[in-house]
Coordinates of C-alpha atoms in Angstrom, one line a residue:
Chain A
M1 CA -16.6 -21.3 30.9
E2 CA -18.9 -19.7 33.5
L3 CA -16.6 -20.2 36.2
E4 CA -14.0 -17.5 34.8
T5 CA -16.8 -14.8 35.1
Q6 CA -17.8 -15.3 38.5
P7 CA -17.0 -12.9 41.3
R8 CA -13.8 -14.6 42.9
S9 CA -13.9 -14.5 46.8
P10 CA -11.6 -12.1 48.4
G11 CA -8.5 -13.8 49.5
T12 CA -4.7 -13.5 50.0
G13 CA -2.3 -12.6 47.4
G14 CA -1.3 -16.0 47.1
G15 CA -5.2 -17.0 46.4
R16 CA -5.4 -14.3 43.7
R17 CA -2.1 -15.8 42.1
S18 CA -3.4 -19.1 42.2
F19 CA -6.6 -18.0 40.6
L20 CA -4.8 -15.9 38.2
W21 CA -2.8 -19.4 37.4
K22 CA -5.7 -21.6 37.2
R23 CA -7.2 -18.9 34.6
F24 CA -4.0 -18.9 32.7
K25 CA -3.7 -22.4 32.7
K26 CA -7.1 -22.8 31.2
Q27 CA -6.2 -20.2 28.6
K28 CA -2.9 -21.8 27.6
V29 CA -3.7 -22.6 24.1
L30 CA -4.8 -19.0 23.6
H31 CA -1.7 -17.8 25.0
L32 CA 0.3 -20.1 22.9
F33 CA -1.3 -18.7 19.7
V34 CA -0.9 -15.1 21.0
G35 CA 2.7 -16.0 21.9
L36 CA 3.8 -17.1 18.6
G37 CA 2.6 -13.5 17.3
M38 CA 4.8 -11.8 20.4
V39 CA 7.7 -13.8 19.4
Y40 CA 7.0 -12.7 15.7
L41 CA 6.8 -9.2 16.5
L42 CA 9.9 -9.3 18.7
I43 CA 11.9 -10.8 16.2
F44 CA 10.8 -8.5 13.3
A45 CA 9.7 -5.4 14.9
Y46 CA 11.2 -4.4 18.1
T47 CA 14.7 -6.0 17.3
P48 CA 15.1 -3.4 14.5
M49 CA 14.2 -0.9 17.0
F50 CA 17.3 -1.8 18.9
G51 CA 18.9 -1.6 15.8
I52 CA 18.4 2.4 16.1
L53 CA 21.3 2.5 18.5
M54 CA 23.7 2.2 15.4
A55 CA 23.0 5.4 14.0
F56 CA 25.0 6.5 17.1
K57 CA 27.7 3.9 16.7
D58 CA 30.4 3.0 14.4
Y59 CA 28.7 0.1 13.3
S60 CA 30.2 -2.5 10.7
I61 CA 27.8 -5.2 9.3
S62 CA 30.5 -8.1 9.4
S63 CA 29.8 -7.8 13.6
G64 CA 26.1 -8.9 13.0
I65 CA 23.6 -8.2 15.5
K66 CA 25.9 -8.2 18.3
G67 CA 27.7 -5.4 16.8
I68 CA 24.6 -3.1 17.6
F69 CA 25.5 -3.4 21.3
T70 CA 29.4 -4.0 21.1
S71 CA 30.5 -1.3 18.5
D72 CA 31.9 1.9 19.5
W73 CA 29.9 5.1 20.3
V74 CA 30.5 8.0 18.1
G75 CA 27.5 10.1 19.4
L76 CA 26.1 12.4 16.6
R77 CA 28.7 12.0 14.3
Y78 CA 26.7 10.7 11.4
F79 CA 23.4 13.0 11.9
D80 CA 26.4 16.0 11.8
E81 CA 27.8 14.7 8.6
F82 CA 24.1 14.4 7.0
V83 CA 23.4 18.0 7.8
H84 CA 26.8 19.2 6.5
D85 CA 26.2 16.8 3.4
Y86 CA 26.4 18.9 0.0
Q87 CA 23.1 17.4 -1.1
F88 CA 21.5 18.2 2.3
G89 CA 19.2 21.2 1.3
K90 CA 18.4 19.5 -2.2
L91 CA 17.4 16.5 -0.5
V92 CA 15.2 18.4 2.5
R93 CA 13.6 20.6 -0.3
N94 CA 12.6 17.8 -2.4
T95 CA 11.2 15.4 0.3
L96 CA 9.1 18.3 1.7
V97 CA 8.0 20.0 -1.8
L98 CA 7.0 16.2 -2.8
S99 CA 4.9 15.5 0.2
L100 CA 3.1 18.8 0.7
L101 CA 2.3 18.8 -3.1
K102 CA 0.7 15.3 -2.5
V103 CA -1.5 16.7 0.5
I104 CA -2.6 19.7 -1.2
F105 CA -3.5 17.8 -4.7
A106 CA -4.2 14.1 -3.6
F107 CA -6.1 14.7 -0.3
P108 CA -9.0 16.5 -1.6
A109 CA -9.5 14.3 -5.1
P110 CA -11.2 11.7 -3.3
I111 CA -13.5 13.8 -1.4
L112 CA -14.6 15.3 -4.7
L113 CA -14.9 12.2 -6.4
A114 CA -17.0 10.5 -3.5
I115 CA -19.3 13.9 -3.4
M116 CA -19.6 13.5 -7.3
L117 CA -20.6 9.8 -7.0
N118 CA -23.1 10.6 -4.5
E119 CA -25.0 12.8 -6.8
V120 CA -25.5 10.1 -9.6
K121 CA -28.9 8.5 -9.6
H122 CA -27.9 5.3 -11.9
M123 CA -26.8 3.0 -9.4
A124 CA -25.2 0.9 -12.3
F125 CA -23.4 3.8 -13.6
K126 CA -22.1 4.6 -10.1
R127 CA -21.1 1.2 -9.4
F128 CA -19.2 1.0 -12.2
V129 CA -17.4 4.0 -12.2
Q130 CA -16.3 3.6 -8.6
T131 CA -15.2 -0.2 -9.2
I132 CA -13.0 0.8 -12.2
S133 CA -11.7 4.0 -10.2
Y134 CA -10.1 1.6 -7.4
L135 CA -8.7 -0.7 -9.6
P136 CA -5.3 1.1 -10.0
H137 CA -4.6 0.7 -6.3
F138 CA -4.0 -3.0 -6.7
I139 CA -1.4 -2.4 -9.5
S140 CA 2.3 -2.1 -8.2
W141 CA 4.3 1.3 -8.6
V142 CA 6.3 -0.8 -11.2
V143 CA 3.2 -1.2 -13.7
V144 CA 2.2 2.1 -13.0
V145 CA 5.7 3.7 -13.8
G146 CA 5.5 1.3 -17.0
V147 CA 2.4 2.7 -18.1
S148 CA 4.2 6.3 -17.7
Y149 CA 6.7 5.4 -19.9
A150 CA 4.0 3.9 -22.2
F151 CA 2.3 7.3 -22.6
L152 CA 5.0 9.8 -21.7
S153 CA 8.4 8.8 -22.8
T154 CA 10.2 10.6 -25.7
D155 CA 10.4 7.7 -27.8
V156 CA 7.7 5.3 -27.6
G157 CA 5.2 7.4 -25.4
V158 CA 1.4 7.9 -26.9
V159 CA 1.2 11.6 -25.5
N160 CA 4.5 12.8 -27.3
K161 CA 3.7 10.9 -30.4
A162 CA -0.1 12.4 -30.6
L163 CA 1.5 15.9 -29.8
L164 CA 4.1 15.8 -32.8
A165 CA 1.4 14.2 -35.3
M166 CA -0.8 17.3 -34.4
G167 CA 1.8 19.8 -34.6
F168 CA 1.5 21.1 -31.2
V169 CA 5.5 20.4 -30.4
D170 CA 8.1 20.3 -32.3
E171 CA 10.3 17.9 -30.5
P172 CA 8.8 15.3 -27.9
L173 CA 8.7 16.7 -24.3
G174 CA 10.8 14.9 -21.8
F175 CA 8.1 14.4 -19.2
L176 CA 10.2 11.7 -17.5
T177 CA 13.8 12.8 -17.9
S178 CA 13.1 16.6 -17.0
P179 CA 13.7 17.7 -13.7
N180 CA 11.1 20.3 -14.3
Y181 CA 8.4 17.6 -14.6
F182 CA 9.1 15.4 -11.9
W183 CA 6.9 16.9 -9.2
G184 CA 3.7 16.9 -11.5
L185 CA 4.5 13.5 -12.7
A186 CA 4.6 12.0 -9.4
V187 CA 1.6 13.8 -7.9
G188 CA -0.4 13.0 -11.1
S189 CA 0.4 9.3 -11.0
A190 CA -0.3 9.1 -7.2
V191 CA -3.7 10.6 -7.7
W192 CA -4.5 8.3 -10.4
K193 CA -3.5 5.2 -8.6
E194 CA -5.3 6.1 -5.1
M195 CA -8.0 8.4 -5.6
G196 CA -10.4 5.6 -5.8
W197 CA -9.4 3.8 -3.2
W198 CA -9.7 6.5 -0.5
T199 CA -13.0 7.3 -2.1
I200 CA -14.4 4.0 -0.7
I201 CA -14.0 5.6 3.1
F202 CA -15.5 9.1 2.0
L203 CA -18.5 7.1 0.2
A204 CA -19.0 5.3 3.5
A205 CA -19.2 8.3 5.5
I206 CA -21.7 10.1 3.3
S207 CA -23.7 6.9 3.5
G208 CA -24.2 7.4 7.1
I209 CA -26.2 10.7 6.5
S210 CA -29.5 10.8 7.2
P211 CA -31.6 11.0 4.0
S212 CA -34.3 13.1 6.3
L213 CA -31.7 15.9 6.0
Y214 CA -31.6 16.1 2.4
E215 CA -35.3 15.8 1.9
A216 CA -35.7 18.9 4.7
A217 CA -33.1 20.8 2.8
E218 CA -35.2 20.4 -0.6
I219 CA -38.2 21.3 1.0
D220 CA -36.6 24.4 2.3
G221 CA -35.5 25.2 -1.3
A222 CA -31.9 24.1 -1.2
G223 CA -30.3 23.8 -4.5
R224 CA -27.7 20.8 -5.2
L225 CA -24.6 22.7 -4.4
A226 CA -26.3 24.2 -1.1
R227 CA -27.0 20.5 -0.2
I228 CA -23.3 19.3 -0.7
R229 CA -21.9 22.3 0.9
Y230 CA -24.6 22.3 4.1
I231 CA -25.1 18.7 4.3
T232 CA -23.0 16.4 2.7
L233 CA -19.7 18.3 3.9
P234 CA -20.5 18.7 7.0
G235 CA -21.7 14.8 7.4
M236 CA -18.0 13.8 6.3
K237 CA -16.0 16.2 8.7
G238 CA -15.2 13.4 11.0
T239 CA -13.7 11.0 8.3
I240 CA -12.2 14.1 6.5
V241 CA -10.1 15.0 9.8
V242 CA -9.0 11.4 10.4
V243 CA -7.9 10.9 6.9
L244 CA -6.0 14.4 7.3
V245 CA -4.5 13.3 10.5
L246 CA -3.2 10.0 8.8
T247 CA -1.8 11.8 6.2
I248 CA 0.1 14.3 7.6
G249 CA 1.4 11.7 9.7
S250 CA 2.7 9.6 6.9
I251 CA 3.5 12.8 4.8
L252 CA 7.2 11.9 4.7
G253 CA 6.3 8.3 3.5
G254 CA 3.8 9.7 0.6
G255 CA 0.9 10.3 2.5
L256 CA -2.5 8.4 1.7
V257 CA -1.5 8.3 -1.9
G258 CA 1.6 5.4 -1.5
S259 CA 5.2 5.2 -1.5
N260 CA 6.9 8.6 -2.1
F261 CA 10.2 6.0 -2.2
E262 CA 8.9 3.8 -4.9
Q263 CA 7.9 6.8 -6.9
A264 CA 11.2 8.7 -6.6
Y265 CA 13.4 5.5 -7.0
L266 CA 11.6 4.2 -10.1
F267 CA 10.8 7.5 -11.7
G268 CA 13.9 8.9 -10.8
N269 CA 17.0 9.1 -13.3
S270 CA 20.3 10.9 -13.4
I271 CA 18.8 14.0 -15.6
N272 CA 15.6 14.3 -13.3
N273 CA 18.0 14.0 -10.2
P274 CA 17.9 17.4 -9.0
T275 CA 14.2 17.2 -8.3
S276 CA 13.6 13.5 -7.9
E277 CA 16.3 12.3 -5.1
I278 CA 14.7 12.2 -1.6
V279 CA 15.7 11.6 1.5
Q280 CA 14.8 8.2 1.5
T281 CA 16.2 7.3 -1.6
Y282 CA 19.5 8.8 -0.8
A283 CA 19.5 6.5 2.5
F284 CA 18.8 3.7 0.7
R285 CA 21.8 4.5 -1.9
V286 CA 24.5 5.1 1.0
G287 CA 23.2 2.3 3.0
L288 CA 22.3 -1.0 1.0
S289 CA 24.3 0.3 -1.9
D290 CA 27.5 1.8 -0.5
G291 CA 27.2 -0.1 2.6
R292 CA 27.4 2.9 5.2
F293 CA 25.1 1.4 7.5
S294 CA 25.4 3.6 10.6
Y295 CA 25.2 7.0 8.1
A296 CA 21.9 5.6 6.6
A297 CA 20.5 4.5 9.8
A298 CA 21.2 8.0 11.2
I299 CA 19.5 9.5 8.1
D300 CA 16.4 7.0 8.4
L301 CA 16.0 8.0 12.4
I302 CA 15.9 11.8 11.7
Q303 CA 12.8 10.8 9.4
S304 CA 10.8 8.4 11.5
V305 CA 11.4 11.1 14.5
I306 CA 9.9 13.8 12.2
S307 CA 7.0 11.5 11.1
V308 CA 6.1 10.4 14.6
A309 CA 6.2 13.8 16.0
L310 CA 4.2 15.0 12.9
I311 CA 1.4 12.5 13.7
F312 CA 1.1 13.4 17.0
S313 CA 0.9 17.0 16.8
S314 CA -1.5 16.8 13.8
N315 CA -3.5 14.1 16.1
Y316 CA -3.6 17.0 18.8
I317 CA -4.2 20.0 16.6
A318 CA -7.1 17.9 15.1
K319 CA -8.5 17.3 18.5
R320 CA -8.3 20.8 19.3
V321 CA -9.7 22.2 16.2
S322 CA -12.8 19.8 15.5
G323 CA -13.3 17.3 17.9
S324 CA -12.4 14.3 16.2
S325 CA -9.2 12.7 16.3
L326 CA -7.4 9.1 15.6
F327 CA -6.6 8.5 19.2
Chain B
M1 CA -38.8 29.3 -10.7
L2 CA -39.3 25.6 -10.7
K3 CA -38.1 25.5 -14.2
S4 CA -34.8 27.4 -13.7
Q5 CA -34.1 25.2 -10.8
R6 CA -34.7 21.9 -13.3
Q7 CA -32.5 23.7 -15.6
K8 CA -30.0 24.1 -12.8
D9 CA -29.8 20.5 -12.1
L10 CA -29.7 19.3 -15.6
V11 CA -26.4 21.4 -16.1
F12 CA -25.1 20.4 -12.7
D13 CA -25.8 16.7 -13.6
S14 CA -24.0 17.1 -17.2
V15 CA -21.5 18.4 -15.3
I16 CA -20.9 15.7 -13.1
Y17 CA -21.7 12.9 -15.7
A18 CA -19.1 14.5 -18.0
A19 CA -16.6 14.5 -15.2
L20 CA -16.8 11.1 -14.1
F21 CA -17.2 9.7 -17.7
I22 CA -13.4 11.4 -18.1
I23 CA -12.0 10.1 -15.0
M24 CA -13.4 6.5 -15.9
L25 CA -11.7 7.0 -19.0
T26 CA -8.5 8.2 -17.5
M27 CA -8.5 4.8 -15.2
L28 CA -9.2 2.5 -18.1
Y29 CA -7.4 3.6 -20.9
P30 CA -3.9 3.0 -19.6
F31 CA -4.7 -0.7 -19.1
Y32 CA -6.2 -1.1 -22.5
Y33 CA -3.4 0.6 -24.3
V34 CA -1.0 -1.4 -22.5
L35 CA -3.4 -4.6 -23.6
I36 CA -3.3 -3.5 -27.4
A37 CA 0.4 -2.6 -27.3
S38 CA 1.3 -6.1 -26.1
F39 CA -0.4 -7.4 -29.0
N40 CA 0.9 -5.1 -31.6
K41 CA 4.4 -6.0 -33.2
G42 CA 7.1 -4.2 -31.5
S43 CA 8.9 -2.3 -34.1
D44 CA 5.7 -1.2 -35.6
S45 CA 4.5 0.5 -31.8
L46 CA 7.4 2.7 -32.2
L47 CA 6.1 4.3 -34.9
G48 CA 3.2 5.5 -32.8
G49 CA -0.5 6.0 -33.9
V50 CA -1.7 3.0 -32.7
Y51 CA -4.4 4.2 -30.3
L52 CA -7.5 1.8 -30.2
W53 CA -6.6 -1.7 -31.6
P54 CA -3.6 -3.6 -32.6
R55 CA -2.7 -2.3 -36.2
N56 CA 0.0 -4.9 -36.6
F57 CA -1.4 -8.1 -34.8
T58 CA 1.2 -10.5 -33.4
L59 CA 1.9 -13.1 -30.4
E60 CA 5.6 -13.0 -31.1
N61 CA 6.0 -10.9 -27.7
Y62 CA 4.1 -13.5 -25.7
R63 CA 6.3 -16.2 -27.6
M64 CA 9.3 -14.2 -26.6
F65 CA 8.4 -13.9 -23.1
M66 CA 7.7 -17.7 -22.9
D67 CA 10.7 -18.8 -24.5
D68 CA 12.8 -16.6 -22.3
P69 CA 13.4 -18.8 -19.1
K70 CA 14.5 -15.8 -16.8
W71 CA 10.6 -14.5 -17.3
V72 CA 9.3 -17.8 -17.1
R73 CA 11.4 -18.5 -13.8
A74 CA 10.5 -15.2 -12.4
F75 CA 6.5 -15.8 -13.0
L76 CA 6.9 -18.7 -11.3
V77 CA 8.8 -17.4 -8.4
S78 CA 6.0 -14.7 -8.3
V79 CA 3.2 -17.4 -8.1
L80 CA 4.8 -19.6 -5.7
R81 CA 5.6 -16.7 -3.2
T82 CA 1.8 -15.1 -3.8
V83 CA 0.6 -18.9 -2.8
S84 CA 2.6 -19.6 0.1
G85 CA 3.1 -16.1 1.3
T86 CA -0.8 -15.8 1.6
L87 CA -1.6 -19.1 3.1
L88 CA 0.8 -19.0 5.7
G89 CA 0.1 -15.0 6.5
L90 CA -3.6 -16.1 6.9
L91 CA -2.6 -18.7 9.0
L92 CA -0.6 -16.9 11.4
T93 CA -2.7 -13.9 11.4
S94 CA -5.6 -15.5 12.1
I95 CA -4.3 -18.0 14.5
V96 CA -2.9 -14.9 16.6
A97 CA -5.9 -12.9 16.0
Y98 CA -8.3 -15.6 17.5
G99 CA -6.5 -15.8 20.8
L100 CA -6.3 -11.9 20.9
S101 CA -10.3 -11.9 20.2
H102 CA -11.0 -13.4 23.5
R103 CA -12.3 -10.6 25.8
D104 CA -11.4 -12.4 29.0
L105 CA -7.9 -13.3 28.0
L106 CA -5.6 -12.7 30.4
F107 CA -2.6 -10.1 30.0
S108 CA -4.4 -8.7 26.8
K109 CA -3.7 -5.2 27.6
V110 CA 0.2 -5.8 27.1
Y111 CA -0.5 -7.8 24.5
F112 CA -2.4 -5.0 22.6
T113 CA 0.3 -2.5 23.8
V114 CA 3.0 -4.6 22.2
I115 CA 1.0 -4.5 18.9
V116 CA -0.1 -1.0 18.6
F117 CA 3.5 0.2 19.5
A118 CA 5.0 -1.6 16.6
M119 CA 2.1 -0.2 14.4
Y120 CA 3.5 3.3 14.8
F121 CA 7.6 2.7 15.3
S122 CA 10.0 1.0 13.5
G123 CA 13.7 0.7 13.2
G124 CA 13.8 1.3 9.7
L125 CA 15.0 -0.2 6.6
I126 CA 18.9 -0.3 7.6
P127 CA 18.5 -2.3 11.5
Y128 CA 15.7 -4.5 9.6
Y129 CA 18.3 -5.6 7.2
V130 CA 20.6 -6.5 9.5
V131 CA 18.2 -8.6 11.4
L132 CA 17.3 -10.2 8.4
R133 CA 21.2 -10.7 7.7
S134 CA 21.6 -12.2 11.1
L135 CA 18.6 -14.6 10.7
G136 CA 20.3 -15.8 7.5
L137 CA 17.0 -14.7 5.6
L138 CA 18.8 -12.9 2.6
N139 CA 19.1 -14.4 -0.6
S140 CA 16.7 -17.1 0.2
F141 CA 13.1 -17.8 -1.0
A142 CA 11.7 -17.4 2.6
V143 CA 12.7 -13.6 2.8
Y144 CA 9.7 -13.4 0.7
I145 CA 7.5 -15.2 3.2
V146 CA 8.8 -15.1 6.8
P147 CA 9.0 -11.3 7.7
S148 CA 5.5 -10.5 6.0
M149 CA 3.3 -13.3 7.7
L150 CA 2.0 -11.0 10.2
S151 CA 1.0 -7.6 9.7
T152 CA -0.3 -5.5 12.9
F153 CA -2.9 -3.9 10.3
F154 CA -4.4 -7.4 9.2
L155 CA -4.3 -8.6 12.9
L156 CA -6.6 -5.8 14.2
I157 CA -9.1 -6.1 11.4
A158 CA -9.1 -10.0 12.2
I159 CA -9.7 -9.4 15.6
S160 CA -12.7 -7.2 15.5
F161 CA -14.3 -9.5 12.9
F162 CA -13.8 -12.5 15.2
R163 CA -15.3 -10.6 17.9
E164 CA -18.4 -10.5 16.2
I165 CA -19.0 -14.3 15.9
P166 CA -21.7 -15.2 18.6
G167 CA -19.9 -16.6 21.7
E168 CA -22.5 -19.6 21.7
L169 CA -20.7 -21.1 19.0
K170 CA -17.6 -21.4 20.7
E171 CA -19.4 -22.5 23.9
S172 CA -21.3 -25.3 22.6
A173 CA -18.5 -26.6 21.3
H174 CA -16.6 -26.5 24.5
M175 CA -19.4 -28.6 26.0
D176 CA -19.1 -31.1 23.5
G177 CA -15.2 -31.2 24.6
A178 CA -13.6 -29.4 21.6
G179 CA -10.2 -28.3 22.3
E180 CA -9.2 -24.4 21.1
L181 CA -7.4 -26.0 17.8
T182 CA -10.6 -27.8 17.1
I183 CA -12.8 -25.1 17.6
F184 CA -10.6 -22.6 15.6
F185 CA -10.0 -24.9 12.8
R186 CA -13.4 -26.3 12.4
I187 CA -15.9 -23.7 13.8
I188 CA -14.0 -20.0 13.6
L189 CA -12.3 -20.5 10.1
P190 CA -15.3 -21.8 8.1
V191 CA -17.6 -18.9 9.5
S192 CA -14.7 -16.1 8.5
T193 CA -14.9 -16.6 4.9
P194 CA -15.4 -12.6 4.3
V195 CA -12.5 -11.7 6.6
L196 CA -10.2 -14.3 5.4
A197 CA -11.1 -13.5 1.6
T198 CA -10.3 -9.7 2.4
M199 CA -7.0 -10.5 3.8
A200 CA -6.0 -13.1 1.2
L201 CA -6.8 -10.5 -1.6
F202 CA -4.6 -7.8 0.1
M203 CA -1.5 -10.3 0.8
G204 CA -2.1 -12.0 -2.2
V205 CA -1.6 -8.6 -4.3
G206 CA 0.8 -7.2 -2.2
Q207 CA 3.0 -10.5 -2.4
W208 CA 2.4 -10.3 -6.3
N209 CA 3.3 -6.7 -6.7
S210 CA 6.3 -6.7 -4.5
W211 CA 9.7 -5.8 -5.9
L212 CA 11.5 -4.1 -2.9
D213 CA 12.5 -7.2 -1.1
S214 CA 13.5 -8.7 -4.3
A215 CA 15.8 -5.7 -4.8
Y216 CA 16.8 -5.2 -0.8
F217 CA 17.5 -8.8 0.6
V218 CA 18.3 -11.1 -2.9
Q219 CA 21.0 -11.1 -5.1
S220 CA 20.6 -14.7 -6.6
E221 CA 19.2 -14.4 -10.2
E222 CA 17.1 -17.6 -9.7
L223 CA 15.0 -16.0 -7.3
R224 CA 13.9 -12.8 -8.8
T225 CA 10.3 -11.8 -9.1
L226 CA 8.3 -10.9 -12.1
A227 CA 7.6 -7.5 -10.4
F228 CA 11.6 -7.1 -9.9
R229 CA 12.2 -8.1 -13.4
M230 CA 9.7 -5.8 -15.0
M231 CA 11.3 -3.0 -12.8
E232 CA 14.5 -3.9 -14.2
V233 CA 13.7 -3.6 -17.9
I234 CA 11.3 -0.6 -17.2
N235 CA 14.1 1.3 -15.0
K236 CA 16.7 0.4 -17.9
S237 CA 14.5 2.0 -20.8
N238 CA 13.2 4.9 -18.5
S239 CA 17.1 6.1 -18.3
P240 CA 18.6 8.5 -20.7
M241 CA 20.4 5.6 -22.5
D242 CA 17.2 3.8 -23.4
S243 CA 17.7 3.8 -27.5
I244 CA 20.8 1.2 -26.7
A245 CA 18.5 -0.9 -24.7
V246 CA 15.8 -0.7 -27.6
A247 CA 18.2 -1.5 -30.3
N248 CA 19.8 -4.5 -28.4
S249 CA 16.7 -6.7 -28.3
A250 CA 15.2 -5.7 -32.0
S251 CA 14.8 -9.0 -33.3
A252 CA 11.8 -10.6 -34.6
G253 CA 10.0 -7.0 -34.2
V254 CA 10.4 -7.6 -30.5
T255 CA 11.2 -4.4 -28.7
S256 CA 12.5 -3.6 -25.4
F257 CA 8.9 -1.4 -24.9
S258 CA 6.9 -4.5 -26.3
L259 CA 8.4 -6.8 -24.2
Q260 CA 7.9 -4.5 -21.2
V261 CA 3.9 -4.1 -21.9
T262 CA 4.0 -7.8 -22.3
S263 CA 5.3 -8.6 -18.8
M264 CA 2.6 -5.6 -17.4
V265 CA -0.1 -7.4 -19.2
V266 CA 1.2 -10.8 -17.5
S267 CA 1.3 -9.0 -14.2
I268 CA -1.9 -7.3 -14.2
V269 CA -4.3 -10.4 -15.5
P270 CA -4.3 -12.4 -12.4
I271 CA -5.1 -9.6 -10.4
I272 CA -8.0 -8.6 -12.5
C273 CA -9.0 -12.1 -12.5
V274 CA -9.3 -12.4 -8.8
Y275 CA -10.8 -9.0 -8.4
P276 CA -14.4 -9.5 -9.2
F277 CA -14.9 -12.7 -6.8
L278 CA -13.0 -10.9 -3.7
Q279 CA -14.3 -7.1 -4.0
K280 CA -17.6 -7.9 -2.8
Y281 CA -16.0 -8.9 0.5
F282 CA -13.3 -6.5 0.8
V283 CA -15.2 -3.5 0.9
H284 CA -17.0 -4.5 3.7
G285 CA -14.2 -6.2 5.2
I286 CA -12.0 -3.1 4.9
M287 CA -14.6 -0.9 6.5
L288 CA -14.8 -3.1 9.6
G289 CA -11.4 -2.2 10.6
S290 CA -11.3 1.2 9.2
V291 CA -14.6 3.1 10.0
K292 CA -17.0 1.9 12.7
G293 CA -20.6 3.2 13.1

């Protein structure tokens, strides 16, 4: 063990190489371990990256993986086709609106919950609320949609039954089947599912704030709200920025509140389609259902390019504005 | 002055406690409602008015569920993929992470670049599908396990955990002539329970809840998972023609809705059962990877 860390004598290139080789041989089992992971990533992460080529080619699935390289180039034909698709405007609008609404409503929610929990003096109550609040994070979107059905559907929904019984409405509201409700439904269920989970990180940030700051403020006569405003919030700033960068970078996928695709796919139906169909569900339909692989790959690619651009620019802005950033 | 401050605090506290109480109810009640609905006669639930406990108690929903070989099979497939997927995922992830946790590892910069790049860029669904197809993984049980055995996210968490294990532990074992494999299995893994438990929880829950891979990559009826079957009944009743679906299965008072809530309970219960045992680990474990200092 010690030999490795000792300064090596300056020698010729050959000596250095044999030294490296010695070290490598000594670590060969470790390199075998790591090599397993590298092979794995090569197959399941890097080979699909080469597959992006098919967006520029006339790819047919029967040609297998080789076809990615051997099929004919078509340039930007599929990108052009997507931009001129009659659904293009609707898809882009729905994707952007859903993502933006989620940032606006779902991003502040866990911050608010963390601040409220921090003000609670009963530890048992605090812990209980917290434990309950992140339970939905572990439940699948399928169950969340099932729960929504049980509460909001027109035939069995508890909410509609209650509204009818109390005489607030004359006929059940089509929460799940009307385009007017889809965005609210998606944002609401996303907040419900992920709010508690992200609270963990913000609570951790709060726990890093020195208690002496609060004591000093109290002596100076600062009320509870003033302490939140001048101590708690500034103390969370770094974490808030990092989470915001993460959110914006993954905004097209659903940000920190989970999958836009799963929501749009599971909540979506033929009636709320005007607001529920997004770029990802469309790419899935034309790709795996209709078998138009190159076209779907092109749509996918546009989206990932935008995502990568978003994460780098939001990171850059965060660094300039606040000094904290993700990388 | 002091008194008004105290009054203000009282108002402040009441608002916060009230808000938290409402949040708690919003989180809990849906689960509770699904539970009571699964014990209520299906045809009775359709009338509405069941809020706090089953009005027409029955076990018929669960009997229907257990008598249907399709559901039982889906349940078993889910159990099998969760157990094997979690164990194999833990094994591969921790082996690779152990190698990478050595700070003096040659080429470690190259290795880390490969990992971080894979974290931010991906080929997208369609090329991924083509790769799985070429590997012959489509329509096989292996498609649930093999592609998800290594996640870059867990890898980084495990590396930072292994790095905090004191080096003396390994060195003394080296002195005694133990090889890397022995050290890994006999010394490193046993002291890594917190991070293993954390990863097991997340991998397990991910496997248990997954329906996308069943929808994308599998056509065979025998390989459907519980989550996928649930998605099917929910999607069917969610669509505008739901009344037909309800009418179809209205035998013995079991409706598509009551079957749906029953399957939901079946899929939630295992998660609730492991939750208390593992959550003391994961709050700490996830912090380790995300927020430092």
